[in-house]
Amino acid sequence: MDMAAEDTYLCSTAEPSLPPGVVNRCVYSTTKAAVIGLTKAVAADFIQQGVRCNCVCPGTVDTPSLQERIQARPNPEEALSDFLKRQKTGRFATAEEIALLCVYLASDESAYVTGNPVIIDGGWSL
């Protein structure tokens, strides 16, 4: 990998529930664990060139995709209730909340942060 310029920043996303993982999601959990491993490896390999790499690990985010999955269930109201019961804050994250973390991590203010899975899940992984 050729990183041409100093102050390069890479950001990936993974799952905050790792470990231990989520029931019936073996392949998904494996790929997300691999993303965290890749994040750490890239950060270690390129830190001397000024490259930073972190991984944002969001909890459940209120997105059109989530709403489609909820509406596809036989009982959408029950599905919504089930999803919300998993959220210790009683609500989903917003896309803006996740974006604000990504902007911070890409900024000079976080220049000392690299190689980390940064969990933003409203306490879901506690």
Short mmCIF file of N, CA and C in Angstrom, two decimals:
data_model
loop_
_atom_site.label_atom_id
_atom_site.label_comp_id
_atom_site.label_asym_id
_atom_site.label_seq_id
_atom_site.Cartn_x
_atom_site.Cartn_y
_atom_site.Cartn_z
N MET A 1 0.86 -1.17 0.00
CA MET A 1 0.00 0.00 0.00
C MET A 1 0.90 1.23 0.00
N ASP A 2 0.65 2.13 -0.93
CA ASP A 2 1.44 3.35 -1.03
C ASP A 2 0.63 4.52 -0.51
N MET A 3 1.03 5.05 0.61
CA MET A 3 0.37 6.23 1.18
C MET A 3 1.21 7.44 0.79
N ALA A 4 0.73 8.20 -0.17
CA ALA A 4 1.52 9.28 -0.76
C ALA A 4 1.74 10.46 0.17
N ALA A 5 0.73 10.86 0.89
CA ALA A 5 0.83 12.08 1.67
C ALA A 5 0.79 11.80 3.16
N GLU A 6 1.47 12.67 3.91
CA GLU A 6 1.33 12.59 5.36
C GLU A 6 -0.07 13.04 5.74
N ASP A 7 -0.43 12.80 6.96
CA ASP A 7 -1.73 13.20 7.48
C ASP A 7 -2.89 12.55 6.74
N THR A 8 -2.69 11.32 6.31
CA THR A 8 -3.76 10.54 5.69
C THR A 8 -4.58 9.91 6.80
N TYR A 9 -5.88 9.88 6.62
CA TYR A 9 -6.76 9.27 7.62
C TYR A 9 -7.69 8.27 6.95
N LEU A 10 -7.77 7.09 7.51
CA LEU A 10 -8.67 6.04 7.04
C LEU A 10 -9.64 5.70 8.16
N CYS A 11 -10.89 5.48 7.80
CA CYS A 11 -11.90 5.13 8.80
C CYS A 11 -12.75 4.00 8.25
N SER A 12 -12.95 2.97 9.05
CA SER A 12 -13.80 1.85 8.67
C SER A 12 -14.92 1.72 9.71
N THR A 13 -15.83 0.79 9.48
CA THR A 13 -16.88 0.54 10.46
C THR A 13 -16.92 -0.95 10.79
N ALA A 14 -17.26 -1.24 12.02
CA ALA A 14 -17.38 -2.63 12.47
C ALA A 14 -18.48 -2.72 13.51
N GLU A 15 -18.54 -3.82 14.19
CA GLU A 15 -19.62 -4.14 15.12
C GLU A 15 -19.16 -3.96 16.56
N PRO A 16 -19.90 -3.21 17.37
CA PRO A 16 -19.47 -3.01 18.76
C PRO A 16 -19.65 -4.23 19.65
N SER A 17 -20.38 -5.25 19.19
CA SER A 17 -20.65 -6.40 20.06
C SER A 17 -19.54 -7.43 20.03
N LEU A 18 -18.41 -7.13 19.42
CA LEU A 18 -17.31 -8.08 19.34
C LEU A 18 -16.30 -7.82 20.44
N PRO A 19 -15.83 -8.85 21.12
CA PRO A 19 -16.59 -10.06 21.35
C PRO A 19 -17.76 -9.81 22.28
N PRO A 20 -18.72 -10.66 22.43
CA PRO A 20 -18.76 -12.06 22.06
C PRO A 20 -19.42 -12.36 20.73
N GLY A 21 -20.08 -11.40 20.09
CA GLY A 21 -20.75 -11.68 18.83
C GLY A 21 -22.25 -11.70 19.00
N VAL A 22 -22.93 -11.91 17.91
CA VAL A 22 -24.39 -11.90 17.90
C VAL A 22 -24.87 -13.27 17.43
N VAL A 23 -25.88 -13.80 18.06
CA VAL A 23 -26.42 -15.12 17.74
C VAL A 23 -26.85 -15.17 16.27
N ASN A 24 -26.55 -16.26 15.60
CA ASN A 24 -26.92 -16.51 14.20
C ASN A 24 -26.29 -15.53 13.22
N ARG A 25 -25.17 -14.94 13.59
CA ARG A 25 -24.51 -13.99 12.69
C ARG A 25 -23.01 -14.28 12.63
N CYS A 26 -22.67 -15.54 12.49
CA CYS A 26 -21.27 -15.97 12.51
C CYS A 26 -20.44 -15.30 11.42
N VAL A 27 -20.91 -15.36 10.18
CA VAL A 27 -20.14 -14.79 9.07
C VAL A 27 -20.03 -13.27 9.24
N TYR A 28 -21.14 -12.63 9.57
CA TYR A 28 -21.15 -11.18 9.77
C TYR A 28 -20.17 -10.79 10.87
N SER A 29 -20.23 -11.48 12.00
CA SER A 29 -19.34 -11.16 13.12
C SER A 29 -17.88 -11.39 12.76
N THR A 30 -17.62 -12.44 11.98
CA THR A 30 -16.25 -12.73 11.56
C THR A 30 -15.70 -11.61 10.69
N THR A 31 -16.51 -11.12 9.74
CA THR A 31 -16.03 -10.05 8.86
C THR A 31 -15.79 -8.77 9.64
N LYS A 32 -16.64 -8.48 10.61
CA LYS A 32 -16.45 -7.25 11.40
C LYS A 32 -15.21 -7.35 12.28
N ALA A 33 -14.95 -8.54 12.82
CA ALA A 33 -13.72 -8.73 13.60
C ALA A 33 -12.50 -8.56 12.70
N ALA A 34 -12.60 -9.02 11.46
CA ALA A 34 -11.50 -8.85 10.51
C ALA A 34 -11.25 -7.37 10.21
N VAL A 35 -12.32 -6.58 10.12
CA VAL A 35 -12.17 -5.14 9.88
C VAL A 35 -11.40 -4.49 11.03
N ILE A 36 -11.71 -4.88 12.25
CA ILE A 36 -10.98 -4.32 13.40
C ILE A 36 -9.51 -4.73 13.34
N GLY A 37 -9.24 -5.98 13.00
CA GLY A 37 -7.86 -6.44 12.86
C GLY A 37 -7.12 -5.68 11.76
N LEU A 38 -7.79 -5.47 10.63
CA LEU A 38 -7.19 -4.72 9.53
C LEU A 38 -6.90 -3.28 9.95
N THR A 39 -7.83 -2.68 10.67
CA THR A 39 -7.65 -1.30 11.16
C THR A 39 -6.38 -1.20 12.00
N LYS A 40 -6.21 -2.12 12.92
CA LYS A 40 -5.03 -2.11 13.79
C LYS A 40 -3.75 -2.34 12.98
N ALA A 41 -3.80 -3.27 12.02
CA ALA A 41 -2.62 -3.57 11.21
C ALA A 41 -2.22 -2.38 10.34
N VAL A 42 -3.18 -1.74 9.69
CA VAL A 42 -2.88 -0.57 8.86
C VAL A 42 -2.29 0.54 9.73
N ALA A 43 -2.89 0.78 10.88
CA ALA A 43 -2.38 1.82 11.78
C ALA A 43 -0.93 1.52 12.19
N ALA A 44 -0.65 0.27 12.52
CA ALA A 44 0.70 -0.11 12.93
C ALA A 44 1.70 0.00 11.77
N ASP A 45 1.28 -0.45 10.59
CA ASP A 45 2.18 -0.45 9.44
C ASP A 45 2.52 0.94 8.93
N PHE A 46 1.61 1.90 9.07
CA PHE A 46 1.80 3.19 8.42
C PHE A 46 1.87 4.38 9.38
N ILE A 47 1.99 4.12 10.67
CA ILE A 47 2.03 5.21 11.64
C ILE A 47 3.22 6.14 11.41
N GLN A 48 4.36 5.58 11.00
CA GLN A 48 5.55 6.40 10.78
C GLN A 48 5.43 7.32 9.56
N GLN A 49 4.50 7.01 8.66
CA GLN A 49 4.27 7.87 7.50
C GLN A 49 3.18 8.90 7.76
N GLY A 50 2.69 8.97 8.98
CA GLY A 50 1.66 9.95 9.31
C GLY A 50 0.25 9.51 8.98
N VAL A 51 0.08 8.20 8.75
CA VAL A 51 -1.25 7.67 8.43
C VAL A 51 -1.92 7.23 9.72
N ARG A 52 -3.16 7.66 9.90
CA ARG A 52 -3.96 7.20 11.04
C ARG A 52 -5.12 6.38 10.50
N CYS A 53 -5.53 5.39 11.28
CA CYS A 53 -6.63 4.53 10.87
C CYS A 53 -7.40 4.11 12.11
N ASN A 54 -8.70 4.35 12.11
CA ASN A 54 -9.56 3.94 13.21
C ASN A 54 -10.80 3.25 12.65
N CYS A 55 -11.51 2.61 13.52
CA CYS A 55 -12.72 1.90 13.14
C CYS A 55 -13.87 2.37 14.03
N VAL A 56 -14.91 2.91 13.42
CA VAL A 56 -16.09 3.35 14.16
C VAL A 56 -17.02 2.15 14.32
N CYS A 57 -17.45 1.91 15.55
CA CYS A 57 -18.30 0.76 15.86
C CYS A 57 -19.65 1.25 16.39
N PRO A 58 -20.59 1.51 15.49
CA PRO A 58 -21.88 2.03 15.94
C PRO A 58 -22.82 0.93 16.41
N GLY A 59 -23.72 1.32 17.29
CA GLY A 59 -24.81 0.43 17.67
C GLY A 59 -25.89 0.51 16.59
N THR A 60 -27.12 0.27 16.96
CA THR A 60 -28.21 0.32 16.00
C THR A 60 -28.49 1.77 15.63
N VAL A 61 -28.44 2.04 14.32
CA VAL A 61 -28.63 3.40 13.81
C VAL A 61 -29.97 3.46 13.07
N ASP A 62 -30.72 4.50 13.34
CA ASP A 62 -32.01 4.69 12.68
C ASP A 62 -31.77 5.12 11.23
N THR A 63 -31.87 4.16 10.33
CA THR A 63 -31.64 4.39 8.91
C THR A 63 -32.83 3.85 8.12
N PRO A 64 -32.94 4.23 6.85
CA PRO A 64 -34.00 3.64 6.01
C PRO A 64 -33.91 2.11 5.97
N SER A 65 -32.70 1.57 5.96
CA SER A 65 -32.53 0.12 5.95
C SER A 65 -33.12 -0.52 7.20
N LEU A 66 -32.87 0.07 8.36
CA LEU A 66 -33.45 -0.46 9.61
C LEU A 66 -34.96 -0.39 9.55
N GLN A 67 -35.49 0.72 9.10
CA GLN A 67 -36.95 0.87 9.03
C GLN A 67 -37.56 -0.15 8.06
N GLU A 68 -36.87 -0.43 6.95
CA GLU A 68 -37.35 -1.45 6.00
C GLU A 68 -37.37 -2.82 6.66
N ARG A 69 -36.33 -3.15 7.41
CA ARG A 69 -36.29 -4.45 8.09
C ARG A 69 -37.40 -4.57 9.11
N ILE A 70 -37.65 -3.48 9.84
CA ILE A 70 -38.73 -3.50 10.83
C ILE A 70 -40.07 -3.67 10.15
N GLN A 71 -40.30 -2.92 9.07
CA GLN A 71 -41.59 -2.99 8.36
C GLN A 71 -41.80 -4.34 7.67
N ALA A 72 -40.71 -5.05 7.36
CA ALA A 72 -40.81 -6.36 6.71
C ALA A 72 -41.22 -7.47 7.67
N ARG A 73 -41.15 -7.22 8.95
CA ARG A 73 -41.54 -8.22 9.94
C ARG A 73 -43.05 -8.38 9.95
N PRO A 74 -43.54 -9.56 10.36
CA PRO A 74 -44.99 -9.79 10.42
C PRO A 74 -45.72 -8.78 11.31
N ASN A 75 -45.07 -8.38 12.40
CA ASN A 75 -45.66 -7.39 13.31
C ASN A 75 -44.65 -6.26 13.51
N PRO A 76 -44.70 -5.23 12.66
CA PRO A 76 -43.70 -4.16 12.75
C PRO A 76 -43.65 -3.45 14.10
N GLU A 77 -44.79 -3.27 14.74
CA GLU A 77 -44.78 -2.60 16.05
C GLU A 77 -44.01 -3.43 17.08
N GLU A 78 -44.22 -4.74 17.05
CA GLU A 78 -43.50 -5.63 17.97
C GLU A 78 -42.01 -5.65 17.63
N ALA A 79 -41.70 -5.65 16.34
CA ALA A 79 -40.30 -5.65 15.92
C ALA A 79 -39.60 -4.37 16.39
N LEU A 80 -40.26 -3.23 16.24
CA LEU A 80 -39.70 -1.97 16.71
C LEU A 80 -39.46 -2.02 18.22
N SER A 81 -40.44 -2.53 18.94
CA SER A 81 -40.31 -2.65 20.39
C SER A 81 -39.14 -3.55 20.77
N ASP A 82 -38.98 -4.67 20.05
CA ASP A 82 -37.87 -5.59 20.32
C ASP A 82 -36.52 -4.92 20.08
N PHE A 83 -36.41 -4.20 18.96
CA PHE A 83 -35.17 -3.48 18.67
C PHE A 83 -34.86 -2.47 19.76
N LEU A 84 -35.87 -1.71 20.16
CA LEU A 84 -35.65 -0.66 21.17
C LEU A 84 -35.30 -1.23 22.54
N LYS A 85 -35.82 -2.42 22.87
CA LYS A 85 -35.50 -3.04 24.16
C LYS A 85 -34.01 -3.33 24.29
N ARG A 86 -33.33 -3.56 23.16
CA ARG A 86 -31.89 -3.83 23.19
C ARG A 86 -31.07 -2.58 23.44
N GLN A 87 -31.67 -1.41 23.25
CA GLN A 87 -30.96 -0.14 23.35
C GLN A 87 -31.03 0.36 24.79
N LYS A 88 -29.91 0.39 25.45
CA LYS A 88 -29.89 0.82 26.85
C LYS A 88 -30.30 2.27 27.02
N THR A 89 -30.16 3.07 25.97
CA THR A 89 -30.57 4.47 26.03
C THR A 89 -32.05 4.64 25.69
N GLY A 90 -32.69 3.55 25.23
CA GLY A 90 -34.10 3.61 24.87
C GLY A 90 -34.36 4.21 23.50
N ARG A 91 -33.30 4.41 22.72
CA ARG A 91 -33.46 4.97 21.38
C ARG A 91 -32.34 4.48 20.48
N PHE A 92 -32.52 4.69 19.18
CA PHE A 92 -31.48 4.36 18.21
C PHE A 92 -30.53 5.55 18.08
N ALA A 93 -29.34 5.28 17.60
CA ALA A 93 -28.42 6.36 17.23
C ALA A 93 -28.94 7.02 15.96
N THR A 94 -28.56 8.25 15.76
CA THR A 94 -28.87 8.92 14.50
C THR A 94 -27.64 8.86 13.60
N ALA A 95 -27.87 8.93 12.30
CA ALA A 95 -26.74 8.95 11.36
C ALA A 95 -25.85 10.16 11.64
N GLU A 96 -26.46 11.27 12.05
CA GLU A 96 -25.68 12.47 12.35
C GLU A 96 -24.72 12.23 13.52
N GLU A 97 -25.16 11.50 14.54
CA GLU A 97 -24.28 11.22 15.68
C GLU A 97 -23.05 10.42 15.24
N ILE A 98 -23.27 9.45 14.36
CA ILE A 98 -22.16 8.65 13.86
C ILE A 98 -21.24 9.51 12.99
N ALA A 99 -21.85 10.33 12.14
CA ALA A 99 -21.07 11.21 11.26
C ALA A 99 -20.21 12.18 12.05
N LEU A 100 -20.76 12.72 13.14
CA LEU A 100 -19.98 13.66 13.96
C LEU A 100 -18.73 13.00 14.54
N LEU A 101 -18.85 11.73 14.94
CA LEU A 101 -17.68 11.02 15.44
C LEU A 101 -16.66 10.84 14.31
N CYS A 102 -17.14 10.47 13.13
CA CYS A 102 -16.23 10.29 11.99
C CYS A 102 -15.50 11.58 11.65
N VAL A 103 -16.23 12.69 11.67
CA VAL A 103 -15.61 14.00 11.40
C VAL A 103 -14.54 14.30 12.45
N TYR A 104 -14.87 14.06 13.71
CA TYR A 104 -13.88 14.29 14.78
C TYR A 104 -12.63 13.44 14.55
N LEU A 105 -12.83 12.15 14.25
CA LEU A 105 -11.68 11.26 14.08
C LEU A 105 -10.82 11.66 12.88
N ALA A 106 -11.42 12.28 11.88
CA ALA A 106 -10.67 12.73 10.71
C ALA A 106 -10.00 14.09 10.93
N SER A 107 -10.33 14.74 12.02
CA SER A 107 -9.83 16.10 12.28
C SER A 107 -8.47 16.10 12.97
N ASP A 108 -7.84 17.27 12.95
CA ASP A 108 -6.56 17.44 13.66
C ASP A 108 -6.72 17.28 15.16
N GLU A 109 -7.91 17.54 15.68
CA GLU A 109 -8.15 17.42 17.12
C GLU A 109 -7.95 16.00 17.63
N SER A 110 -8.05 15.02 16.74
CA SER A 110 -7.86 13.63 17.16
C SER A 110 -6.54 13.06 16.64
N ALA A 111 -5.56 13.91 16.43
CA ALA A 111 -4.29 13.51 15.83
C ALA A 111 -3.57 12.39 16.59
N TYR A 112 -3.89 12.20 17.85
CA TYR A 112 -3.21 11.19 18.66
C TYR A 112 -4.01 9.88 18.74
N VAL A 113 -5.09 9.79 18.00
CA VAL A 113 -5.96 8.61 18.04
C VAL A 113 -5.73 7.79 16.78
N THR A 114 -5.24 6.57 16.94
CA THR A 114 -5.04 5.69 15.80
C THR A 114 -5.05 4.23 16.24
N GLY A 115 -5.52 3.38 15.34
CA GLY A 115 -5.51 1.94 15.58
C GLY A 115 -6.58 1.44 16.53
N ASN A 116 -7.65 2.22 16.69
CA ASN A 116 -8.65 1.88 17.70
C ASN A 116 -10.03 1.61 17.12
N PRO A 117 -10.71 0.62 17.68
CA PRO A 117 -12.15 0.52 17.44
C PRO A 117 -12.83 1.50 18.40
N VAL A 118 -13.52 2.48 17.87
CA VAL A 118 -14.17 3.51 18.68
C VAL A 118 -15.66 3.19 18.76
N ILE A 119 -16.10 2.78 19.93
CA ILE A 119 -17.48 2.34 20.12
C ILE A 119 -18.39 3.53 20.37
N ILE A 120 -19.47 3.61 19.59
CA ILE A 120 -20.50 4.63 19.76
C ILE A 120 -21.85 3.90 19.64
N ASP A 121 -22.23 3.27 20.75
CA ASP A 121 -23.40 2.39 20.70
C ASP A 121 -24.43 2.65 21.80
N GLY A 122 -24.35 3.81 22.43
CA GLY A 122 -25.33 4.12 23.48
C GLY A 122 -25.31 3.14 24.63
N GLY A 123 -24.17 2.50 24.87
CA GLY A 123 -24.05 1.56 25.98
C GLY A 123 -24.49 0.14 25.65
N TRP A 124 -24.82 -0.14 24.39
CA TRP A 124 -25.31 -1.47 24.02
C TRP A 124 -24.31 -2.57 24.35
N SER A 125 -23.02 -2.28 24.20
CA SER A 125 -22.00 -3.31 24.43
C SER A 125 -21.59 -3.46 25.89
N LEU A 126 -22.21 -2.72 26.79
CA LEU A 126 -21.87 -2.83 28.21
C LEU A 126 -22.31 -4.16 28.77
#
